[in-house]
Short mmCIF file of C-alpha atoms and ligand atoms in Angstrom, two decimals:
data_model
loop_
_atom_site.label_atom_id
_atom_site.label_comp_id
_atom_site.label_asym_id
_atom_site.label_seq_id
_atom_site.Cartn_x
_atom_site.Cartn_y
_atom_site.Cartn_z
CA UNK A 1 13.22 20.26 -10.19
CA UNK A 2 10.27 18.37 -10.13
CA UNK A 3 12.25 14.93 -9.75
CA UNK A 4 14.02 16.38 -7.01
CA UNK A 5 10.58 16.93 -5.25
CA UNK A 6 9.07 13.67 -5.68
CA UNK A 7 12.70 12.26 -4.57
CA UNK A 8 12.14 13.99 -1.29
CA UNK A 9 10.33 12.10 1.26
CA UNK A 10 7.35 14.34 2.58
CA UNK A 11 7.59 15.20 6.46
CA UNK A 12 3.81 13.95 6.79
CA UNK A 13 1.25 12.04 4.71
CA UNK A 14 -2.23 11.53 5.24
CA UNK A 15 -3.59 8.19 6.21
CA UNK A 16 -7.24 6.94 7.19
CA UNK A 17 -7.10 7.33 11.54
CA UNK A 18 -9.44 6.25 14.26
CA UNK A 19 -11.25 9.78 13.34
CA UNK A 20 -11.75 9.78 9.61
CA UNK A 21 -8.26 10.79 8.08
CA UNK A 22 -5.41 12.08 10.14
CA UNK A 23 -2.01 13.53 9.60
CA UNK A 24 1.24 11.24 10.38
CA UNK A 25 4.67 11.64 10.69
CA UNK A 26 6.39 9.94 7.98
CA UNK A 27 10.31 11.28 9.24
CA UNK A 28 10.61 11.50 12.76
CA UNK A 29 10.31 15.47 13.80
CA UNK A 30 12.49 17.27 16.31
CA UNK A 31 11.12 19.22 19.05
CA UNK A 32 10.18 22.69 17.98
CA UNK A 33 10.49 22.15 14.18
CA UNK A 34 8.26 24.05 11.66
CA UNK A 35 6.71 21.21 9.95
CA UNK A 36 4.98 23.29 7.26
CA UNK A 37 2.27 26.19 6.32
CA UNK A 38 -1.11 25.59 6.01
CA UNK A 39 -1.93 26.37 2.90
CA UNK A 40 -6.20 26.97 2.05
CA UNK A 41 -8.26 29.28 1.00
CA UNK A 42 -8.14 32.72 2.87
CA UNK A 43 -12.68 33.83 3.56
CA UNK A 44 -14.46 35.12 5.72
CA UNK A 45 -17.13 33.30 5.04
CA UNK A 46 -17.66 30.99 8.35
CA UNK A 47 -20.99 29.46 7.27
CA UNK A 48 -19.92 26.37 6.20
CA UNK A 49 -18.18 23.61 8.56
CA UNK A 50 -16.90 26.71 11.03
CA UNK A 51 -15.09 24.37 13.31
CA UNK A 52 -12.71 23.49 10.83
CA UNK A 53 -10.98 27.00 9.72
CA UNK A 54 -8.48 28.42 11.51
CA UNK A 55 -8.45 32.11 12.60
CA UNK A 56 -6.14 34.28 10.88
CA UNK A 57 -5.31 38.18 11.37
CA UNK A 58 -7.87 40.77 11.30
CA UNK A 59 -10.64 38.76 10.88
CA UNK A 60 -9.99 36.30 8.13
CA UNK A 61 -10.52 32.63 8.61
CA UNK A 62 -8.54 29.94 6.41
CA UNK A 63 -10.24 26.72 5.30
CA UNK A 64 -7.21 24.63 5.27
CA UNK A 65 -6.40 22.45 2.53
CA UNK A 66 -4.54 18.94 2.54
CA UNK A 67 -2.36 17.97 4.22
CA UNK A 68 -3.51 19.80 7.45
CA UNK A 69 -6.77 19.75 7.13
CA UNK A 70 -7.30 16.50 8.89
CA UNK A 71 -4.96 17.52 11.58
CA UNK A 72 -7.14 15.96 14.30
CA UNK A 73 -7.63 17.15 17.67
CA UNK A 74 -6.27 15.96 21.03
CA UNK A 75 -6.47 17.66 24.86
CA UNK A 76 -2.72 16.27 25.00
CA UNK A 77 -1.20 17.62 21.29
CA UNK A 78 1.75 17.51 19.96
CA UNK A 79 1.63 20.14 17.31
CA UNK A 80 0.74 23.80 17.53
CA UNK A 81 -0.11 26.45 14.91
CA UNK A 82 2.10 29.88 15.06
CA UNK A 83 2.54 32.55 12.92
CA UNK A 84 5.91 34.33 12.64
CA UNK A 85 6.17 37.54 14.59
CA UNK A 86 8.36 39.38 12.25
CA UNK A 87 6.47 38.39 8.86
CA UNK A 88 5.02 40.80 6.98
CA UNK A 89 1.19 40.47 6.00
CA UNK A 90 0.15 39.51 2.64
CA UNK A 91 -0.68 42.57 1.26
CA UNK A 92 -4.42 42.49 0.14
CA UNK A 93 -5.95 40.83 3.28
CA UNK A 94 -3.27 42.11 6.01
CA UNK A 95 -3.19 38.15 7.27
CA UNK A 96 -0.16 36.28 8.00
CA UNK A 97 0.48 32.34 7.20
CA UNK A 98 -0.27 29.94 9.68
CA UNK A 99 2.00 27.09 10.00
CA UNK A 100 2.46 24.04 12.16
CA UNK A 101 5.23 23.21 14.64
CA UNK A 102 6.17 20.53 16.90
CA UNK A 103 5.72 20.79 20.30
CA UNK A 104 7.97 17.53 21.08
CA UNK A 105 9.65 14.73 19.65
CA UNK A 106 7.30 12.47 17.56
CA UNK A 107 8.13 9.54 16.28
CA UNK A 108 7.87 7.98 13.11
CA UNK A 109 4.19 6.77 12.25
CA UNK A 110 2.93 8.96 15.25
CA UNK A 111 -0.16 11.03 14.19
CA UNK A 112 0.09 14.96 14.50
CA UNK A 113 -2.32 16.39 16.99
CA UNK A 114 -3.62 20.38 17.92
CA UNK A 115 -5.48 21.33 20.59
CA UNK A 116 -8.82 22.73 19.09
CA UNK A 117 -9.86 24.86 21.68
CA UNK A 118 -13.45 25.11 20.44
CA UNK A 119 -15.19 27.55 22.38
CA UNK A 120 -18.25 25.86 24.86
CA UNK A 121 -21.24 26.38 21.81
CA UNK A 122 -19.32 24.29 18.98
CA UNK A 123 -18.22 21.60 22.01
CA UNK A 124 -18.74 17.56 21.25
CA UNK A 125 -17.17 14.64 23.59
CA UNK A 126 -13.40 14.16 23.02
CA UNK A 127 -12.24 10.88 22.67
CA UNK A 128 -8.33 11.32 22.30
CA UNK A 129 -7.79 9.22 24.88
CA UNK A 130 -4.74 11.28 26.09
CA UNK A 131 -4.29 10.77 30.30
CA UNK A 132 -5.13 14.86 30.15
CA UNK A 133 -8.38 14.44 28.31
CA UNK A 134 -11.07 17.05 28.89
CA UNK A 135 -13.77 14.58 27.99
CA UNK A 136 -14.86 17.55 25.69
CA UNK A 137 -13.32 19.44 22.76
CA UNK A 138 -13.11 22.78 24.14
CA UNK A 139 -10.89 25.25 24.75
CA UNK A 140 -9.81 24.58 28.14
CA UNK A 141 -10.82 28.04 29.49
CA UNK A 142 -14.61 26.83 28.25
CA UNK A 143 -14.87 23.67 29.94
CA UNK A 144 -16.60 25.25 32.89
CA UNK A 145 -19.23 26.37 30.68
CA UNK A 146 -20.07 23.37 29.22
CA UNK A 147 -19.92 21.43 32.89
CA UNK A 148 -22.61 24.08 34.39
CA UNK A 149 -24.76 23.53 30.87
CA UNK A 150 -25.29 19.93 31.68
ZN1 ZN B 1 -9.53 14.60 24.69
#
């Protein structure tokens, strides 16, 4: 079993990027595949590093651990985190697993990107240097905010 794993080339790995570490592809990914879960620790707790956990159901917050966890951000991703409609919620907590899929093609050695969508308080200057770049990591709906603040 546990040859069989180590056998098994990894969809991603984690490599040193521009940004501190990032995640890359290590297989090219199709379109729409379900790369993996995030797996972390489920809190509530949001008092240390909040911009780094990811909102779960009913008011939980996961503190993801490797490899997603240095899923960087871009204003032009190419991944997306989705939970499955039809799971049913672990129950103690009532939360659902978060998991990252593919929102196109990427290429072998590309790194794997989400959109943040910080609201306007937690904002600091983007430099993903995507053509759609906000200039800002923000949720697109906050941008305004953080244009009027300044
Ligand atoms: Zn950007």
């Amino acid at each position: 079993m546990a040859k069989n794993n180590s056998a098994r080339k990894r969809t991603v790995h984690v490599l040193s990027s521009p940004n501190g570490k990032g995640v890359y592809a290590q297989k090219s990914i199709v379109k729409d595949a379900v790369i993996g879960r995030v797996r972390g620790e489920v809190t509530t707790d949001d008092s240390r590093d909040p911009r780094y956990l990811m909102e779960l159901d009913e008011g939980y917050l996961l503190r993801p651990k490797a490899p997603f966890r240095y899923l960087n951000h871009s204003c032009n991703p190419n991944c997306e985190l989705f939970v499955w409609d039809d799971e049913e919620p672990e129950p103690e907590t009532g939360t659902r697993a978060l998991h990252v899929s593919a929102l196109r093609r990427i290429a072998i050695g590309t790194q794997l990107t989400i959109d943040y969508a910080w609201p306007a308080d937690f904002a600091i200057p983007c430099h993903c240097k995507s053509r759609q770049c906000r200039g800002w990591i923000v949720d697109a709906g906050e941008l305004a905010k953080i244009k009027n603040k300044r």
